PDB file of C-alpha atoms in Angstrom:
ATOM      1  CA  UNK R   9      32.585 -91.816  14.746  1.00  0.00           C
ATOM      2  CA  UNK R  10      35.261 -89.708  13.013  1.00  0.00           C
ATOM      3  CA  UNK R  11      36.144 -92.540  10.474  1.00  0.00           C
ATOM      4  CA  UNK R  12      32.968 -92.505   8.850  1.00  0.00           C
ATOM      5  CA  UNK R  13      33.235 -88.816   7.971  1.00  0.00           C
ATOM      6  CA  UNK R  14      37.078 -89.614   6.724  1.00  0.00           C
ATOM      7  CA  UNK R  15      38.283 -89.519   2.922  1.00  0.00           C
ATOM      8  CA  UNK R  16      39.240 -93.020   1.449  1.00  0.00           C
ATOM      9  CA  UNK R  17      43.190 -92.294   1.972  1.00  0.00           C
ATOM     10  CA  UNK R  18      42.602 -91.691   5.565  1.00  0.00           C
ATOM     11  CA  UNK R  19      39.726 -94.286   6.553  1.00  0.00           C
ATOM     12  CA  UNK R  20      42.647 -97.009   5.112  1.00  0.00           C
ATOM     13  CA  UNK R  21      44.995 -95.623   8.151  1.00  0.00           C
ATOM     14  CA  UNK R  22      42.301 -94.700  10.787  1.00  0.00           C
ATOM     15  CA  UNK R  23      40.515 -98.656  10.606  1.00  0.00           C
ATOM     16  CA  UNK R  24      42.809-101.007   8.391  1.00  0.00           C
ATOM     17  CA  UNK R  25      41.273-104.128  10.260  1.00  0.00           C
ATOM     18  CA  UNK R  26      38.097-102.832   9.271  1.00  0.00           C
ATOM     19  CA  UNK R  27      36.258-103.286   5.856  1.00  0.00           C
ATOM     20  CA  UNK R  28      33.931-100.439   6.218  1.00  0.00           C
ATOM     21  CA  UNK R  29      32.530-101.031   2.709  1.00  0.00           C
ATOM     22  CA  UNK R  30      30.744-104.161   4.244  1.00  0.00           C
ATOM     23  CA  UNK R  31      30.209-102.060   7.613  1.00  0.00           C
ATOM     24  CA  UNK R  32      28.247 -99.257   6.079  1.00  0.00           C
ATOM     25  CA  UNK R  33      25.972-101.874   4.609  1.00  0.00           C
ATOM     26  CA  UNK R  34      25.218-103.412   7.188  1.00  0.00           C
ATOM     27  CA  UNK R  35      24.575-100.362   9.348  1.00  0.00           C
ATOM     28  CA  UNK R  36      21.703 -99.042   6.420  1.00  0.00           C
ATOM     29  CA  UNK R  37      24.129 -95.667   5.881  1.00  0.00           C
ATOM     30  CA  UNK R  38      23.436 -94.312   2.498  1.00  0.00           C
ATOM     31  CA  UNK R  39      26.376 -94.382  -0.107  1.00  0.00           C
ATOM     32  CA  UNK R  40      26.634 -92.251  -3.034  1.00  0.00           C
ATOM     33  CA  UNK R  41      30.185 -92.683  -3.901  1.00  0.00           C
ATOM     34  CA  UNK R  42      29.256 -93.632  -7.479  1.00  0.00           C
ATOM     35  CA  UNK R  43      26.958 -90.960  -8.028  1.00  0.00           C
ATOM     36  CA  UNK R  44      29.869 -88.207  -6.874  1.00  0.00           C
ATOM     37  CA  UNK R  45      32.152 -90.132  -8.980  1.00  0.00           C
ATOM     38  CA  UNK R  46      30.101 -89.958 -12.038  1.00  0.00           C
ATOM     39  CA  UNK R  47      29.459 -86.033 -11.250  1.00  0.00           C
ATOM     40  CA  UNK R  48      33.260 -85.939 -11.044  1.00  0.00           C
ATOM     41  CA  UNK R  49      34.047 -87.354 -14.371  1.00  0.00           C
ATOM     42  CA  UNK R  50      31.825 -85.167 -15.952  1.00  0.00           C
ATOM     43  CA  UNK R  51      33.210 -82.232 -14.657  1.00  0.00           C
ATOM     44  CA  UNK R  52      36.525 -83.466 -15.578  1.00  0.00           C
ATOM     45  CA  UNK R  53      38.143 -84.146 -12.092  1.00  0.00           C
ATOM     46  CA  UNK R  54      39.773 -86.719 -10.809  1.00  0.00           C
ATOM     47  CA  UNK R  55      40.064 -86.999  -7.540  1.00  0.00           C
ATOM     48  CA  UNK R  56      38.674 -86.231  -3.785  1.00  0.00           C
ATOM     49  CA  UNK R  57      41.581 -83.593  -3.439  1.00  0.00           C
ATOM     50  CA  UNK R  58      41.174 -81.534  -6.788  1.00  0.00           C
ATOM     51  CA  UNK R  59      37.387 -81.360  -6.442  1.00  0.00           C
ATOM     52  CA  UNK R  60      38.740 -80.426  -2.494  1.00  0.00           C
ATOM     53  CA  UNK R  61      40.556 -77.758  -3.975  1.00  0.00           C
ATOM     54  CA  UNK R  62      38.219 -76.799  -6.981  1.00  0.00           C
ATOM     55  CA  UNK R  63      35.723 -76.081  -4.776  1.00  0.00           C
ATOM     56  CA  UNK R  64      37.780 -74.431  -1.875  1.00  0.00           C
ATOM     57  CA  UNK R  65      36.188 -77.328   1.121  1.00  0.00           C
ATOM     58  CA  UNK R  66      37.319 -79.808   3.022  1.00  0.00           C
ATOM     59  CA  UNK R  67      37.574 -83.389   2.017  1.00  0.00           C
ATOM     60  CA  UNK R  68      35.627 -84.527   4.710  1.00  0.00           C
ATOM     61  CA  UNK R  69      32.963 -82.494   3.454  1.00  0.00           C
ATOM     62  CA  UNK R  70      32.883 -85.096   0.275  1.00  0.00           C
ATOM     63  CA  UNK R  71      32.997 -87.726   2.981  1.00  0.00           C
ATOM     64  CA  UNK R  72      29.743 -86.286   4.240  1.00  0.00           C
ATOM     65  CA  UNK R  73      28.042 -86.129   0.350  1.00  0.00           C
ATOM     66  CA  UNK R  74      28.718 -89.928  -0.002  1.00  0.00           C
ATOM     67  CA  UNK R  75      26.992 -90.548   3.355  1.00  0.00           C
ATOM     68  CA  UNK R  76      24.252 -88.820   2.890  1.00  0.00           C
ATOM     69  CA  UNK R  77      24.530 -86.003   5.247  1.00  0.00           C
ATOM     70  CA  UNK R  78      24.181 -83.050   2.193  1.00  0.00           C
ATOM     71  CA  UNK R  79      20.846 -81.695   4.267  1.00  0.00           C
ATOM     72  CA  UNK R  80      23.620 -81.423   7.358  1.00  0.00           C
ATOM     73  CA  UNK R  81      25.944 -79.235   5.090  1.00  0.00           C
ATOM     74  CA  UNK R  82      26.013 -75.960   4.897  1.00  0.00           C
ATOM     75  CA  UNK R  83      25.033 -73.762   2.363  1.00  0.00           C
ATOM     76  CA  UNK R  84      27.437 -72.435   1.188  1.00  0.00           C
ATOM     77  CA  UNK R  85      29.788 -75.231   0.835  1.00  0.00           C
ATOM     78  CA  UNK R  86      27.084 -76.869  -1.383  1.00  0.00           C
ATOM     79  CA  UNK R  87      27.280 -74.456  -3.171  1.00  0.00           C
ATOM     80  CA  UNK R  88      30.645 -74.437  -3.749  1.00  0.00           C
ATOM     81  CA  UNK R  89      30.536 -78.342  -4.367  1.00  0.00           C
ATOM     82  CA  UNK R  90      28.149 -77.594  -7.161  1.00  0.00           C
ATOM     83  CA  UNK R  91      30.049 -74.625  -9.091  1.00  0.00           C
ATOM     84  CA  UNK R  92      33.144 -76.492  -9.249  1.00  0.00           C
ATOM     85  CA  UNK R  93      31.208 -79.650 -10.496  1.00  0.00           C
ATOM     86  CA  UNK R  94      29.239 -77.753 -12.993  1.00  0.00           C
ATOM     87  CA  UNK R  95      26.109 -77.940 -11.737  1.00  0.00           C
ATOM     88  CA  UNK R  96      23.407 -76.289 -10.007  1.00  0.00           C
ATOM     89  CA  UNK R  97      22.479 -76.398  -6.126  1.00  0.00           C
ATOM     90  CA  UNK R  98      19.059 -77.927  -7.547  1.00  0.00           C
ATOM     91  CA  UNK R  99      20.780 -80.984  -8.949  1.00  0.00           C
ATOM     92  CA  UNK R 100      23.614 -81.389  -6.423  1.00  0.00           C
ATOM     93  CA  UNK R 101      20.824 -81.784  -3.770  1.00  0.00           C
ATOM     94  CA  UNK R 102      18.585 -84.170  -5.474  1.00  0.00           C
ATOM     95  CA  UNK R 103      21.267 -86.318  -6.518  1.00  0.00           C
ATOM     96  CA  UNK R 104      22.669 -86.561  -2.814  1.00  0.00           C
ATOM     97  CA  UNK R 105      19.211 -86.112  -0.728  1.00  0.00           C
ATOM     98  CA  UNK R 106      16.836 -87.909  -3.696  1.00  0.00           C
ATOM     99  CA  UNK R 107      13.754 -88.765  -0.890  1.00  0.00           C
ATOM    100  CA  UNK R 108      14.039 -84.470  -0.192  1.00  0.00           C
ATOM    101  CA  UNK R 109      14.925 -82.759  -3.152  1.00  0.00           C
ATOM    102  CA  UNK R 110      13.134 -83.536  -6.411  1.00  0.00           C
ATOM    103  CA  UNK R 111      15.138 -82.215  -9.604  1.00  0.00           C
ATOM    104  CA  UNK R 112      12.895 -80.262 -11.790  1.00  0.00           C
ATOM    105  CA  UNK R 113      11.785 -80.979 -15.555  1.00  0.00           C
ATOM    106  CA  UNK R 114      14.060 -78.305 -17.645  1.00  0.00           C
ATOM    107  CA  UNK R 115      11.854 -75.901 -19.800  1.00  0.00           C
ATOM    108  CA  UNK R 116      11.647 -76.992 -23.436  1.00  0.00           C
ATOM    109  CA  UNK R 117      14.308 -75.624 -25.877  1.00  0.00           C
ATOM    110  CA  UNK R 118      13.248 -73.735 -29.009  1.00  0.00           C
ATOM    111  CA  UNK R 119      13.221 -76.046 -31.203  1.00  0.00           C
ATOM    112  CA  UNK R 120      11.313 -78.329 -28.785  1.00  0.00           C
ATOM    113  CA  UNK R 121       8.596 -76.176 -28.832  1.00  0.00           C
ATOM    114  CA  UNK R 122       8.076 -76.090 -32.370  1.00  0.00           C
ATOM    115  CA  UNK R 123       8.503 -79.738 -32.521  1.00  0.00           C
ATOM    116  CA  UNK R 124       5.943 -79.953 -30.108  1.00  0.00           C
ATOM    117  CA  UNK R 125       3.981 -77.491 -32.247  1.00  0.00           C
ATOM    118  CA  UNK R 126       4.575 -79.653 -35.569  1.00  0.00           C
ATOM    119  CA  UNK R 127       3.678 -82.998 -34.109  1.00  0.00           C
ATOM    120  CA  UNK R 128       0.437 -81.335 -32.428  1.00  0.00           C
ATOM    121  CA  UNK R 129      -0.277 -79.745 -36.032  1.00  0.00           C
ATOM    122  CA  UNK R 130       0.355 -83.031 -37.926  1.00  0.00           C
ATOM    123  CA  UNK R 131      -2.109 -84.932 -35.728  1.00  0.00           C
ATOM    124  CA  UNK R 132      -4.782 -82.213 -36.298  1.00  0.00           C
ATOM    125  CA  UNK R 133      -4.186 -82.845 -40.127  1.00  0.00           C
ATOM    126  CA  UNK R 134      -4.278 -86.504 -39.966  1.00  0.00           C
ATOM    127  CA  UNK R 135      -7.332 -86.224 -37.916  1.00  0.00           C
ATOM    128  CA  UNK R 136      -9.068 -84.042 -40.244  1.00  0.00           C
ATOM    129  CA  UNK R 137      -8.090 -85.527 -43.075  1.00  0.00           C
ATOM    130  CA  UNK R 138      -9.688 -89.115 -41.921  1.00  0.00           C
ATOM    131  CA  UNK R 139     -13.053 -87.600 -41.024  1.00  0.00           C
ATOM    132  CA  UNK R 140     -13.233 -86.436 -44.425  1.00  0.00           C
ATOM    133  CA  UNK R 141     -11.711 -89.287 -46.044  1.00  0.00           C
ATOM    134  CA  UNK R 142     -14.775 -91.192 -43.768  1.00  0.00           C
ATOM    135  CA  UNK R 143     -17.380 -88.866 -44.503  1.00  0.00           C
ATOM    136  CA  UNK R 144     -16.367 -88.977 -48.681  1.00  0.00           C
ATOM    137  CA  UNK R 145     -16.308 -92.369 -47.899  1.00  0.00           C
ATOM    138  CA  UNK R 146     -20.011 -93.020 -46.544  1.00  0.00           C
ATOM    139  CA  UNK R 147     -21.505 -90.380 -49.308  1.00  0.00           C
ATOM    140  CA  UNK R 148     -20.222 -92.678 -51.818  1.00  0.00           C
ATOM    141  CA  UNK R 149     -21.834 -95.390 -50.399  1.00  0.00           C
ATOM    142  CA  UNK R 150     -25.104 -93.595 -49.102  1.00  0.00           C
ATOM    143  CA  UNK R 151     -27.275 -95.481 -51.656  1.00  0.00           C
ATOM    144  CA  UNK R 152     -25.846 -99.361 -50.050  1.00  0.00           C
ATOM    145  CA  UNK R 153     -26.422 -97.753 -46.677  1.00  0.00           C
ATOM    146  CA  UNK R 154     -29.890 -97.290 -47.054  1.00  0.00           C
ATOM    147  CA  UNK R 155     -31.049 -99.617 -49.252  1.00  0.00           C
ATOM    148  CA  UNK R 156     -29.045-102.515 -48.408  1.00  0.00           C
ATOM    149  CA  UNK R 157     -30.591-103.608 -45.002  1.00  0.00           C
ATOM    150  CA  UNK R 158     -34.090-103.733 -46.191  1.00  0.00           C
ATOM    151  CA  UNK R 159     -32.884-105.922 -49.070  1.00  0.00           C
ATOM    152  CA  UNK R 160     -30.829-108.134 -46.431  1.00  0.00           C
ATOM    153  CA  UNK R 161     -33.963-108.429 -43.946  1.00  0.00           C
ATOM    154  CA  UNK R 162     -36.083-109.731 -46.629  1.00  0.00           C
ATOM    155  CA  UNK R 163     -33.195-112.124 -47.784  1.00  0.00           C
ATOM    156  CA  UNK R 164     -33.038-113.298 -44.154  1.00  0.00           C
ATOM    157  CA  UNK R 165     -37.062-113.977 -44.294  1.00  0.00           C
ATOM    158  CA  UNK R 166     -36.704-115.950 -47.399  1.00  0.00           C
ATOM    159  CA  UNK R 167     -33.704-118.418 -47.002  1.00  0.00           C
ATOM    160  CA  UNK R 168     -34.335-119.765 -51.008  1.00  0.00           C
ATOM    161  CA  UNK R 169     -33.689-116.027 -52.462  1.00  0.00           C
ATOM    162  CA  UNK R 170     -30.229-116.437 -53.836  1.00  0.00           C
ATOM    163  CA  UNK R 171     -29.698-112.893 -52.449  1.00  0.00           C
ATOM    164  CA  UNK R 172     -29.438-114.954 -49.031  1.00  0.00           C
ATOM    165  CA  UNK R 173     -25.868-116.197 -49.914  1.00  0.00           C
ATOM    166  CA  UNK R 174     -24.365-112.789 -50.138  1.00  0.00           C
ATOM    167  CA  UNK R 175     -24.675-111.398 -46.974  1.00  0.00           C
ATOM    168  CA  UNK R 176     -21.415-112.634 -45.503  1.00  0.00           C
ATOM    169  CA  UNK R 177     -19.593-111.247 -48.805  1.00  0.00           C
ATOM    170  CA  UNK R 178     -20.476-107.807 -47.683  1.00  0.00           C
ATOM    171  CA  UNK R 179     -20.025-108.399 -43.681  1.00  0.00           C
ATOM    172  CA  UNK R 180     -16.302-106.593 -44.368  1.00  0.00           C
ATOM    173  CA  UNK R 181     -17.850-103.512 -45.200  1.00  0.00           C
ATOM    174  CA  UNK R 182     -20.754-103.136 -42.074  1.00  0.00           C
ATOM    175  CA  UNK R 183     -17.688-103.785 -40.068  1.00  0.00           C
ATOM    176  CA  UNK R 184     -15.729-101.261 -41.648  1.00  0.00           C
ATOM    177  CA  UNK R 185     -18.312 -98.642 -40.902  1.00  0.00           C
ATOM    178  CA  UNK R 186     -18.701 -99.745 -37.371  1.00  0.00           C
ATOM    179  CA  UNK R 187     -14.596 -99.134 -36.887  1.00  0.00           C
ATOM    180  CA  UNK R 188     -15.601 -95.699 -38.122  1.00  0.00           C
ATOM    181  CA  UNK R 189     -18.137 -95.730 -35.442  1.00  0.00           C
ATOM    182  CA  UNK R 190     -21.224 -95.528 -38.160  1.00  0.00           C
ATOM    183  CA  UNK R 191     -23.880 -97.235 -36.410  1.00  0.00           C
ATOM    184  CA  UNK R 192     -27.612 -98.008 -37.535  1.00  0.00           C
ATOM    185  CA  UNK R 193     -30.154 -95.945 -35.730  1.00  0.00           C
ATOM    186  CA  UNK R 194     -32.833 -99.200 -35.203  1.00  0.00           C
ATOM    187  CA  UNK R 195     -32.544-102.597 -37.756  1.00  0.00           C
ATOM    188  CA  UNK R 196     -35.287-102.703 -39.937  1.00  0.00           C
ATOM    189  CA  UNK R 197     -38.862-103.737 -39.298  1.00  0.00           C
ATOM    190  CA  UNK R 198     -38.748-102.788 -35.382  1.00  0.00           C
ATOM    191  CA  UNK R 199     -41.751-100.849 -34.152  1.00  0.00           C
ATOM    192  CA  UNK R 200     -40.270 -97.851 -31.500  1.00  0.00           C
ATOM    193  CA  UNK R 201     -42.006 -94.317 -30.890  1.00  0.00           C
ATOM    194  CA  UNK R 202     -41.882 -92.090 -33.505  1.00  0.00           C
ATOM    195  CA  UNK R 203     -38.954 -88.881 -32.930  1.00  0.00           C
ATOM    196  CA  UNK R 204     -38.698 -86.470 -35.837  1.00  0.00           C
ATOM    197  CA  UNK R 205     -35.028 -85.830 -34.784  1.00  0.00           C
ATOM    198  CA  UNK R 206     -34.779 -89.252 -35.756  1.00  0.00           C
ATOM    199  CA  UNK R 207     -37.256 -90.760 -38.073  1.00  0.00           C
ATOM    200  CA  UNK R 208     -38.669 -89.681 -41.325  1.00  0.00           C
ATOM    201  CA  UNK R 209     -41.858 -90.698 -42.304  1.00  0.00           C
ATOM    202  CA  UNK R 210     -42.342 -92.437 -45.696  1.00  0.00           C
ATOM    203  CA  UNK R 211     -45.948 -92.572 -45.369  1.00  0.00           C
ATOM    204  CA  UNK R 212     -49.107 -91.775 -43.298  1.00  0.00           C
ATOM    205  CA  UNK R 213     -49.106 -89.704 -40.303  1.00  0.00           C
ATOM    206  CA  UNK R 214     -47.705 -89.944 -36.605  1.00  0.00           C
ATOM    207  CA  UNK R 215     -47.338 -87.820 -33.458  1.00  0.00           C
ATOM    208  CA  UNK R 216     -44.066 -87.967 -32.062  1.00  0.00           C
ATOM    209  CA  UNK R 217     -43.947 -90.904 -28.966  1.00  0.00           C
ATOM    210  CA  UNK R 218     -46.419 -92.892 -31.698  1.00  0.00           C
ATOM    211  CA  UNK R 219     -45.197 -96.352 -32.579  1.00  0.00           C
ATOM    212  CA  UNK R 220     -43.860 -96.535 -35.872  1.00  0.00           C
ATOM    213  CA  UNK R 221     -41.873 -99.264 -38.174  1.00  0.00           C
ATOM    214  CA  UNK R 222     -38.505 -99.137 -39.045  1.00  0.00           C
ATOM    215  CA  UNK R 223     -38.637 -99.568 -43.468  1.00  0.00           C
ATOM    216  CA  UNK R 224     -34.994 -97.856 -44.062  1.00  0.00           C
ATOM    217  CA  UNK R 225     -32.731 -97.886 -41.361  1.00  0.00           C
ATOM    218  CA  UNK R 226     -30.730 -94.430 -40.575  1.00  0.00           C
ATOM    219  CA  UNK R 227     -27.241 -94.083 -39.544  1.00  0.00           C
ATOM    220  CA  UNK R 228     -25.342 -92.034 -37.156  1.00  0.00           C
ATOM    221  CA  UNK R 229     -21.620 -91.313 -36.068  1.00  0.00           C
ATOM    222  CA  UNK R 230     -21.189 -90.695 -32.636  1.00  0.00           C
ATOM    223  CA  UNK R 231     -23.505 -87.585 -31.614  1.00  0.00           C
ATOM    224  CA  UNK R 232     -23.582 -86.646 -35.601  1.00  0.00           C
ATOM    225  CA  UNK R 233     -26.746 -87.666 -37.114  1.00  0.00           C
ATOM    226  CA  UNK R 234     -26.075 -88.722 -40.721  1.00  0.00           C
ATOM    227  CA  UNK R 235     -29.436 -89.772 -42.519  1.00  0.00           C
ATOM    228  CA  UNK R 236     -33.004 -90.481 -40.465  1.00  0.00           C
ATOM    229  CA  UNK R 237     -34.440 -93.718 -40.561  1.00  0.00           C
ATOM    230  CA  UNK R 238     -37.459 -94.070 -43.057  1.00  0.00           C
ATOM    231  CA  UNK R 239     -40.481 -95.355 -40.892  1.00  0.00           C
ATOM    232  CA  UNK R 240     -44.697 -95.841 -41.518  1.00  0.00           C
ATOM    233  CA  UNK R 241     -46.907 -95.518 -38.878  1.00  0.00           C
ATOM    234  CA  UNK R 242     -48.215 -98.911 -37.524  1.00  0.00           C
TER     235      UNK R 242
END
């Protein structure tokens, strides 16, 4: 079917009765007339005949771009088609075949690099400078840490200590430390088998695997161990 393959000037005088718009729709045939047009504009041309003559081809090999035939074309005529529109082979072909051709990721500039290189270094920084603001932050209150849960389990035992109304007031700060990821090793007074890694005996003797009472609890951040719980044997 010759008219298909046509330019727009001649498809007008080959099928006037036709509206071949509508026809090439319905028959599922691929149409890239905007993205040659775009390509066009770009490149400063504008028309079928100066790109025609730009680029040294036929007209009715445009007709065949818009269609969808570009892995029918020749070489070298694509390759033409691209020069005079500015661009490479690459990106002619995956904007005409795009289920075939896939249009590569250009290397990064210069001065993407080192933006790339900044924003990597300023993450680094911020990182590092929040562990240390954390770990500052949990030296300062190392004494609380260790002291306070004891004092709140025996506050919890004795609902008439006054000391029982102020454990909500200081519920902001545990959960501060758990969004740091501080975490106790055991709550105080449970009975678990002694590990040296872990425990630190405040009294008495024990063999590691021996059950021993949590007095103090310890605290650890992720896989760091900060301070060992204080435990007696039972």
């Amino acid at each position: 079917m010759y008219f298909l393959k046509a330019p727009d000037s001649l498809r007008s005088r080959i099928c006037p009765f036709i509206n071949l718009d509508e026809f090439l729709v319905t028959a599922n045939i691929p149409d890239y007339s905007l993205q040659l047009q775009r390509l066009m504009q770009q490149a400063g041309i504008s028309s079928d005949r100066e790109l025609s003559q730009k680029a040294g081809v036929p007209e009715l090999q445009l007709s065949r771009l818009r269609r969808g035939l570009a892995l029918q074309t020749r070489a070298d005529i694509l390759l033409k088609i691209s020069q005079a529109l500015q661009i490479s082979l690459n990106e002619l072909l995956a904007t005409f075949a795009p289920d075939y051709v896939e249009l590569e990721s250009p290397a990064p500039t210069a001065i993407e690099q080192e933006y790339q290189r900044l924003q990597s270094t300023i993450e680094q920084q911020r990182s590092s400078l929040m562990q240390e603001f954390q770990l500052s932050s949990v030296q300062i209150l190392e004494s609380w840490m260790l002291q306070w849960p004891t004092a709140a389990s025996k506050a919890q035992e004795n609902q008439h200590l006054r000391a029982h109304k102020l454990l909500p007031l200081l519920r902001p700060v545990e959960q501060l430390l758990e969004h740091w990821g501080v975490e106790s090793i055991a709550p105080v007074g449970v009975e678990l088998p002694y590990n040296p890694q872990h425990h630190q005996l405040i009294e008495g003797i024990a063999q590691p695997g021996e059950p021993v009472k949590v007095r103090y609890t310890g605290y650890r951040q992720g896989e760091k161990l900060l301070y060992r719980a204080k435990v007696s044997p039972v």
